[in-house]
Tab-separated table of C-alpha atoms in Angstrom:
chain	number	residue	atom	x	y	z
Q	18	MET	CA	205.156	24.493	89.419
Q	19	LEU	CA	203.767	24.369	85.792
Q	20	ALA	CA	200.048	23.693	85.528
Q	21	LEU	CA	199.942	21.266	82.725
Q	22	CYS	CA	196.307	20.085	82.055
Q	23	VAL	CA	194.105	18.293	79.345
Q	24	GLY	CA	190.619	19.373	78.898
Q	25	LEU	CA	190.981	22.088	81.511
Q	26	ALA	CA	187.714	24.333	81.894
Q	27	LEU	CA	188.847	28.035	81.425
Q	28	PRO	CA	186.985	30.820	83.311
Q	29	ALA	CA	184.725	32.732	81.259
Q	30	ALA	CA	186.662	35.885	81.417
Q	31	ALA	CA	189.724	34.096	80.242
Q	32	GLN	CA	188.190	32.811	77.290
Q	33	GLN	CA	187.122	36.130	75.965
Q	34	ALA	CA	190.566	37.570	76.497
Q	35	PRO	CA	191.931	38.610	72.878
Q	36	GLY	CA	195.236	37.358	71.355
Q	37	GLU	CA	195.553	34.112	73.574
Q	38	THR	CA	198.429	31.773	73.234
Q	39	TYR	CA	198.190	28.066	73.400
Q	40	VAL	CA	201.149	25.353	73.751
Q	41	LEU	CA	201.106	21.893	73.006
Q	42	ILE	CA	204.135	19.773	74.143
Q	43	VAL	CA	204.737	16.340	73.031
Q	44	THR	CA	207.520	14.155	73.355
Q	45	GLY	CA	207.379	10.753	71.658
Q	46	VAL	CA	209.085	7.508	72.014
Q	47	GLY	CA	212.648	7.802	72.885
Q	48	GLY	CA	213.544	4.233	72.177
Q	49	GLU	CA	216.671	4.524	74.567
Q	50	ALA	CA	216.868	5.807	77.828
Q	51	HIS	CA	219.058	8.852	77.545
Q	52	TYR	CA	216.615	9.911	74.519
Q	53	SER	CA	213.646	9.776	76.712
Q	54	ARG	CA	215.425	11.781	79.578
Q	55	MET	CA	216.554	14.409	76.722
Q	56	PHE	CA	213.125	15.079	75.058
Q	57	HIS	CA	211.506	15.099	78.563
Q	58	GLU	CA	213.965	17.847	79.593
Q	59	TRP	CA	213.462	19.891	76.712
Q	60	ALA	CA	209.749	19.829	77.133
Q	61	ILE	CA	210.121	20.885	80.666
Q	62	ALA	CA	212.656	23.563	79.725
Q	63	PHE	CA	210.114	24.956	76.978
Q	64	GLY	CA	207.198	24.801	79.010
Q	65	ASP	CA	209.013	26.518	82.116
Q	66	ALA	CA	210.341	29.515	79.261
Q	67	ALA	CA	206.830	29.994	78.033
Q	68	ARG	CA	205.433	30.620	81.137
Q	69	ASP	CA	208.000	32.158	83.112
Q	70	ARG	CA	210.061	34.247	80.441
Q	71	HIS	CA	207.136	34.823	77.715
Q	72	GLY	CA	204.009	35.064	79.964
Q	73	VAL	CA	202.030	31.997	78.589
Q	74	SER	CA	199.272	31.217	80.986
Q	75	PRO	CA	200.089	28.163	82.647
Q	76	GLU	CA	196.296	26.694	82.085
Q	77	HIS	CA	197.379	27.034	78.443
Q	78	ILE	CA	200.376	25.051	78.574
Q	79	THR	CA	199.924	21.258	78.017
Q	80	TYR	CA	202.661	18.601	78.314
Q	81	LEU	CA	202.020	15.264	76.722
Q	82	GLY	CA	204.571	12.656	77.388
Q	83	GLU	CA	205.917	9.283	76.694
Q	84	ASN	CA	205.883	8.170	80.496
Q	85	THR	CA	203.768	10.249	82.854
Q	86	GLN	CA	205.301	8.579	85.851
Q	87	ARG	CA	208.554	10.500	84.790
Q	88	ALA	CA	207.032	13.703	86.413
Q	89	PRO	CA	203.548	13.284	86.993
Q	90	ASP	CA	202.962	16.689	88.314
Q	91	ARG	CA	204.269	18.087	85.104
Q	92	ILE	CA	202.845	15.580	82.344
Q	93	ALA	CA	199.274	16.018	81.649
Q	94	ASP	CA	198.829	12.771	80.059
Q	95	ARG	CA	200.546	9.870	77.840
Q	96	SER	CA	201.429	10.744	74.211
Q	97	THR	CA	199.192	8.300	72.689
Q	98	ARG	CA	197.740	8.694	69.227
Q	99	GLU	CA	194.160	9.276	70.958
Q	100	VAL	CA	195.289	11.861	73.711
Q	101	VAL	CA	197.177	13.860	71.010
Q	102	GLU	CA	193.939	13.746	68.794
Q	103	ARG	CA	191.754	14.918	71.594
Q	104	GLU	CA	194.101	17.875	72.884
Q	105	LEU	CA	194.319	19.052	69.347
Q	106	THR	CA	190.323	18.966	69.098
Q	107	ARG	CA	189.958	20.760	72.360
Q	108	LEU	CA	192.317	23.622	71.134
Q	109	ALA	CA	190.498	23.694	67.781
Q	110	ARG	CA	187.114	24.266	69.573
Q	111	LEU	CA	189.026	26.772	72.042
Q	112	ALA	CA	191.072	29.019	69.802
Q	113	ARG	CA	189.834	31.843	67.869
Q	114	ALA	CA	190.923	34.239	65.403
Q	115	GLY	CA	193.633	36.317	66.652
Q	116	ASP	CA	194.852	33.630	68.995
Q	117	ARG	CA	197.886	31.700	68.638
Q	118	VAL	CA	198.452	27.872	68.867
Q	119	LEU	CA	201.895	26.267	68.841
Q	120	VAL	CA	202.637	22.652	68.837
Q	121	VAL	CA	206.162	21.560	69.536
Q	122	LEU	CA	206.993	17.861	69.253
Q	123	PHE	CA	210.316	16.541	70.418
Q	124	GLY	CA	211.323	12.851	69.385
Q	125	HIS	CA	212.020	10.623	66.555
Q	126	GLY	CA	210.690	10.218	63.139
Q	127	ALA	CA	210.150	7.722	60.170
Q	128	GLY	CA	208.768	7.134	56.754
Q	129	SER	CA	208.546	9.456	54.015
Q	130	GLY	CA	205.833	11.751	52.212
Q	131	PRO	CA	202.382	11.982	53.721
Q	132	GLU	CA	203.274	8.709	55.451
Q	133	SER	CA	206.271	10.315	57.545
Q	134	ARG	CA	205.435	9.782	61.069
Q	135	PHE	CA	206.272	11.027	64.448
Q	136	ASN	CA	206.966	7.982	66.525
Q	137	LEU	CA	204.201	7.900	69.744
Q	138	PRO	CA	203.715	5.582	72.206
Q	139	GLY	CA	201.578	2.835	70.191
Q	140	PRO	CA	200.427	3.450	67.012
Q	141	ASP	CA	201.978	6.450	65.354
Q	142	LEU	CA	200.233	9.616	63.362
Q	143	THR	CA	201.731	10.256	59.955
Q	144	ALA	CA	202.236	13.539	58.481
Q	145	ALA	CA	198.585	13.446	56.575
Q	146	GLU	CA	196.930	12.779	59.785
Q	147	TRP	CA	198.810	15.485	61.672
Q	148	ALA	CA	197.493	17.751	58.418
Q	149	ALA	CA	193.984	16.455	59.048
Q	150	LEU	CA	194.089	17.554	62.922
Q	151	LEU	CA	195.519	21.025	61.914
Q	152	GLY	CA	192.483	21.185	59.498
Q	153	ARG	CA	190.183	21.649	62.374
Q	154	PHE	CA	191.720	24.845	63.450
Q	155	SER	CA	189.834	27.724	61.402
Q	156	GLY	CA	190.623	31.015	63.326
Q	157	PRO	CA	194.026	31.317	64.909
Q	158	THR	CA	197.371	31.317	63.425
Q	159	VAL	CA	199.199	27.793	64.254
Q	160	GLY	CA	202.741	26.733	64.363
Q	161	LEU	CA	203.971	23.177	64.360
Q	162	VAL	CA	207.718	22.720	65.370
Q	163	ASN	CA	208.683	18.921	64.284
Q	164	ALA	CA	212.015	18.778	66.256
Q	165	ALA	CA	212.409	15.146	65.370
Q	166	SER	CA	214.588	13.370	62.939
Q	167	ALA	CA	213.539	12.543	59.409
Q	168	SER	CA	210.828	15.402	59.848
Q	169	GLY	CA	211.400	17.222	56.629
Q	170	ASP	CA	208.228	15.763	54.821
Q	171	PHE	CA	206.073	17.349	57.187
Q	172	VAL	CA	206.447	20.579	55.588
Q	173	ALA	CA	204.725	19.733	52.216
Q	174	ALA	CA	202.155	17.886	53.983
Q	175	LEU	CA	201.030	20.329	56.618
Q	176	SER	CA	201.693	23.486	54.991
Q	177	GLY	CA	198.488	25.727	54.618
Q	178	GLU	CA	196.943	29.128	55.437
Q	179	ARG	CA	197.924	30.741	58.763
Q	180	ARG	CA	200.260	28.061	59.362
Q	181	ILE	CA	204.081	27.902	60.248
Q	182	ILE	CA	205.422	24.673	59.764
Q	183	ILE	CA	208.989	24.139	61.058
Q	184	THR	CA	211.014	21.017	60.695
Q	185	ALA	CA	214.612	19.847	62.097
Q	186	THR	CA	215.356	18.212	58.511
Q	187	LYS	CA	215.148	18.998	55.210
Q	188	SER	CA	213.998	15.391	54.150
Q	189	ALA	CA	212.870	12.071	55.435
Q	190	GLN	CA	216.194	11.002	54.594
Q	191	GLU	CA	217.939	13.050	57.208
Q	192	ARG	CA	217.518	10.036	59.823
Q	193	ASN	CA	220.395	10.819	62.169
Q	194	GLU	CA	219.777	12.429	65.831
Q	195	ALA	CA	218.414	15.926	65.346
Q	196	ARG	CA	219.879	18.437	67.445
Q	197	PHE	CA	217.364	21.188	66.310
Q	198	GLY	CA	215.046	20.802	69.325
Q	199	ARG	CA	217.985	21.635	72.177
Q	200	PHE	CA	218.724	24.940	70.364
Q	201	PHE	CA	214.998	25.664	69.921
Q	202	VAL	CA	214.320	25.510	73.484
Q	203	ASP	CA	217.553	27.961	74.259
Q	204	ALA	CA	216.187	30.408	71.915
Q	205	PHE	CA	213.330	30.840	74.395
Q	206	ALA	CA	214.880	29.828	77.762
Q	207	ARG	CA	217.912	31.930	77.261
Q	208	ASP	CA	218.529	35.710	76.151
Q	209	VAL	CA	220.126	34.525	72.893
Q	210	ALA	CA	217.629	35.096	70.026
Q	211	ASP	CA	215.980	38.443	70.341
Q	212	VAL	CA	217.708	39.876	67.465
Q	213	ASP	CA	215.781	43.143	67.179
Q	214	LYS	CA	215.724	43.569	70.950
Q	215	ASP	CA	211.999	44.214	71.318
Q	216	GLY	CA	212.014	42.180	74.503
Q	217	ARG	CA	210.187	39.021	72.566
Q	218	VAL	CA	211.171	36.025	70.619
Q	219	SER	CA	209.555	35.349	67.527
Q	220	LEU	CA	209.330	31.952	66.009
Q	221	LEU	CA	211.508	33.197	62.685
Q	222	GLU	CA	214.060	34.214	65.544
Q	223	ALA	CA	213.884	31.217	67.472
Q	224	PHE	CA	214.190	28.982	63.993
Q	225	ASP	CA	217.147	31.127	62.888
Q	226	TYR	CA	219.091	30.878	66.102
Q	227	ALA	CA	218.606	26.977	66.230
Q	228	ARG	CA	219.615	26.181	62.574
Q	229	ARG	CA	222.735	28.406	63.221
Q	230	GLU	CA	223.817	26.857	66.307
Q	231	VAL	CA	223.156	23.235	64.913
Q	232	ALA	CA	225.408	24.303	62.145
Q	233	ARG	CA	227.885	25.743	64.223
Q	234	THR	CA	228.243	22.348	66.273
Q	235	TYR	CA	228.557	20.366	63.429
Q	236	GLU	CA	231.585	22.476	62.140
Q	237	GLU	CA	233.382	22.649	65.779
Q	238	GLU	CA	233.256	18.880	65.378
Q	239	GLY	CA	234.576	18.935	61.844
Q	240	ALA	CA	231.428	16.564	60.830
Q	241	LEU	CA	229.486	16.755	57.980
Q	242	LEU	CA	226.122	18.280	58.703
Q	243	THR	CA	223.404	15.828	58.555
Q	244	GLU	CA	220.415	18.184	59.357
Q	245	HIS	CA	219.005	20.990	57.719
Q	246	ALA	CA	216.235	22.727	59.247
Q	247	GLN	CA	213.298	24.202	57.156
Q	248	LEU	CA	210.250	26.664	57.738
Q	249	ASP	CA	207.311	27.092	55.531
Q	250	ASP	CA	204.722	29.742	56.492
Q	251	ASP	CA	203.549	31.139	53.140
Q	252	GLY	CA	201.487	27.764	52.299
Q	253	ASP	CA	203.112	26.668	49.253
Q	254	GLY	CA	204.107	23.569	50.523
Q	255	THR	CA	207.945	24.380	49.916
Q	256	GLY	CA	210.429	25.118	53.171
Q	257	THR	CA	213.591	27.464	53.254
Q	258	ALA	CA	216.463	27.046	55.361
Q	259	ALA	CA	217.107	30.918	55.434
Q	260	PRO	CA	213.713	32.908	55.552
Q	261	ASP	CA	214.114	36.618	55.720
Q	262	GLY	CA	210.670	37.480	57.011
Q	263	LEU	CA	210.353	40.250	54.050
Q	264	SER	CA	208.910	38.235	51.181
Q	265	GLY	CA	207.865	34.574	50.837
Q	266	ASP	CA	208.649	32.436	53.836
Q	267	GLY	CA	209.258	33.588	57.391
Q	268	ARG	CA	206.845	36.803	57.486
Q	269	LEU	CA	204.441	35.372	59.542
Q	270	ALA	CA	206.685	33.450	61.716
Q	271	ARG	CA	208.245	36.863	62.254
Q	272	ALA	CA	204.992	38.012	63.720
Q	273	PHE	CA	204.152	35.061	66.015
Q	274	HIS	CA	205.481	35.453	69.524
Q	275	LEU	CA	204.139	33.582	72.566
Q	276	ASN	CA	203.642	36.704	74.545
Q	277	SER	CA	200.816	39.130	73.310
Q	278	THR	CA	201.758	42.729	72.638
Q	279	ALA	CA	197.746	43.335	73.503
Q	280	ARG	CA	198.041	41.839	76.637
Q	281	VAL	CA	201.157	43.908	77.791
Q	282	ILE	CA	199.461	47.230	76.608
Q	283	ALA	CA	196.391	46.411	78.512
Q	284	GLY	CA	198.147	46.265	81.887
Q	285	ALA	CA	200.579	49.084	81.058
Q	286	ASP	CA	200.532	52.792	82.411
Q	287	PRO	CA	199.290	55.571	79.833
Q	288	ARG	CA	202.987	56.585	78.884
Q	289	LEU	CA	203.887	52.936	78.282
Q	290	ARG	CA	200.734	52.063	76.577
Q	291	ALA	CA	201.338	54.894	73.966
Q	292	LEU	CA	204.911	53.694	73.133
Q	293	TYR	CA	203.524	50.251	72.464
Q	294	GLU	CA	200.688	51.762	70.082
Q	295	GLU	CA	203.286	53.757	68.465
Q	296	LYS	CA	205.754	50.653	68.014
Q	297	GLN	CA	202.746	48.684	66.467
Q	298	ALA	CA	202.269	51.514	63.779
Q	299	ILE	CA	205.732	51.605	62.968
Q	300	GLU	CA	205.864	47.673	62.661
Q	301	THR	CA	202.504	47.993	60.245
Q	302	ARG	CA	204.412	50.692	58.079
Q	303	LEU	CA	207.580	48.399	58.021
Q	304	ASP	CA	205.013	45.492	56.740
Q	305	GLU	CA	203.382	47.507	54.058
Q	306	LEU	CA	206.769	49.176	52.772
Q	307	ARG	CA	208.016	45.542	52.547
Q	308	ARG	CA	204.706	44.362	50.437
Q	309	ARG	CA	205.928	47.888	48.333
Q	310	LYS	CA	209.372	46.936	47.807
Q	311	ASP	CA	209.000	45.881	44.067
Q	312	SER	CA	207.256	49.284	43.268
Q	313	LEU	CA	210.127	51.478	44.678
Q	314	SER	CA	213.386	52.160	43.482
Q	315	ALA	CA	216.331	50.328	45.304
Q	316	ALA	CA	217.401	53.667	46.908
Q	317	ASP	CA	214.123	54.934	47.829
Q	318	TYR	CA	213.153	51.469	49.460
Q	319	GLU	CA	216.708	51.143	51.469
Q	320	GLN	CA	216.251	54.882	52.957
Q	321	ARG	CA	212.657	54.409	53.883
Q	322	LEU	CA	213.637	50.823	55.453
Q	323	GLU	CA	216.468	52.255	57.211
Q	324	ASP	CA	214.397	55.404	58.592
Q	325	LEU	CA	211.537	52.872	59.960
Q	326	LEU	CA	214.195	50.573	61.529
Q	327	VAL	CA	215.860	53.269	63.143
Q	328	ALA	CA	212.582	54.635	64.469
Q	329	LEU	CA	211.556	51.142	65.695
Q	330	ALA	CA	214.827	51.040	67.391
Q	331	GLU	CA	214.529	54.080	69.077
Q	332	LYS	CA	210.965	53.282	70.329
Q	333	ASN	CA	212.181	49.587	71.686
Q	334	LEU	CA	214.866	51.623	73.763
Q	335	ALA	CA	212.072	54.037	74.942
Q	336	ILE	CA	209.989	51.221	76.008
Q	337	ARG	CA	212.782	49.309	77.923
Q	338	GLU	CA	213.880	52.398	79.493
Q	339	LEU	CA	210.363	52.933	80.833
Q	340	GLU	CA	209.819	49.526	81.743
Q	341	ALA	CA	212.999	49.485	84.127
Q	342	ARG	CA	211.661	52.569	85.814
Q	343	ARG	CA	208.374	50.945	86.707
Q	344	PRO	CA	208.251	49.295	90.196
């Protein structure tokens, strides 16, 4: 059973562990029964995937829901404005540099600009107010995924340093039911989004998968695409629908995983630990190469990039083979 708690006091040893991940899942007002049920199912599926498939500590996963009676053993508290503020304040005190905090919103939205809202039971929180709450985090990398309709204006309002802002829509004018949340959950709950085959799913991989699947379903139905997901993680307040993770948007999201490589390494045998350390060294060299792209000739860059990608693929294969042989 997923232990979802608000204000849980963690043991000192857990508080001192490096590279912790904290997940806050919030479902807003459904308005209609089938929406409330759908948002709840997405929240449960995402929490289960974070815990069971991606190694997030159950004590670090909090689900705030529209109606606690829907699943009193799973929903920590009602998703009112006051409770959301309280939980984000708690996480801001708890999370430190090197940690990751992911906030995922499933529901409906309204309004525009800084007054864009995610609909909560009772008074809503505006985009400007969400931005102020995120401003309380000074150390960790923070990702916020607003999978609601009319969510696009959250990008400009919440953009900032060490922040990854993902929205289901491009603007507040895209007000139809958003499908992005379903496929964002699938990216973590199923074996569908791990493009680089490193055994983990990054926020960039999840975003790309969900965006593609949304477009595919509209195309199959012969319908006009009415939601265009956006990602911003370079702090410029402008999202993109196709971040490449090489320059501009996507670089931070590419490195944001729910599970920590440091945690994997800590529990590994010496051979596996060495492989992970070598893999991290290659990834560091890849990042450095991408930063130097403009200073190299196209041919030189492409050759160096190919060599490093091949080396990374070989290292990932060696890691998977060794892990498969472990008892």
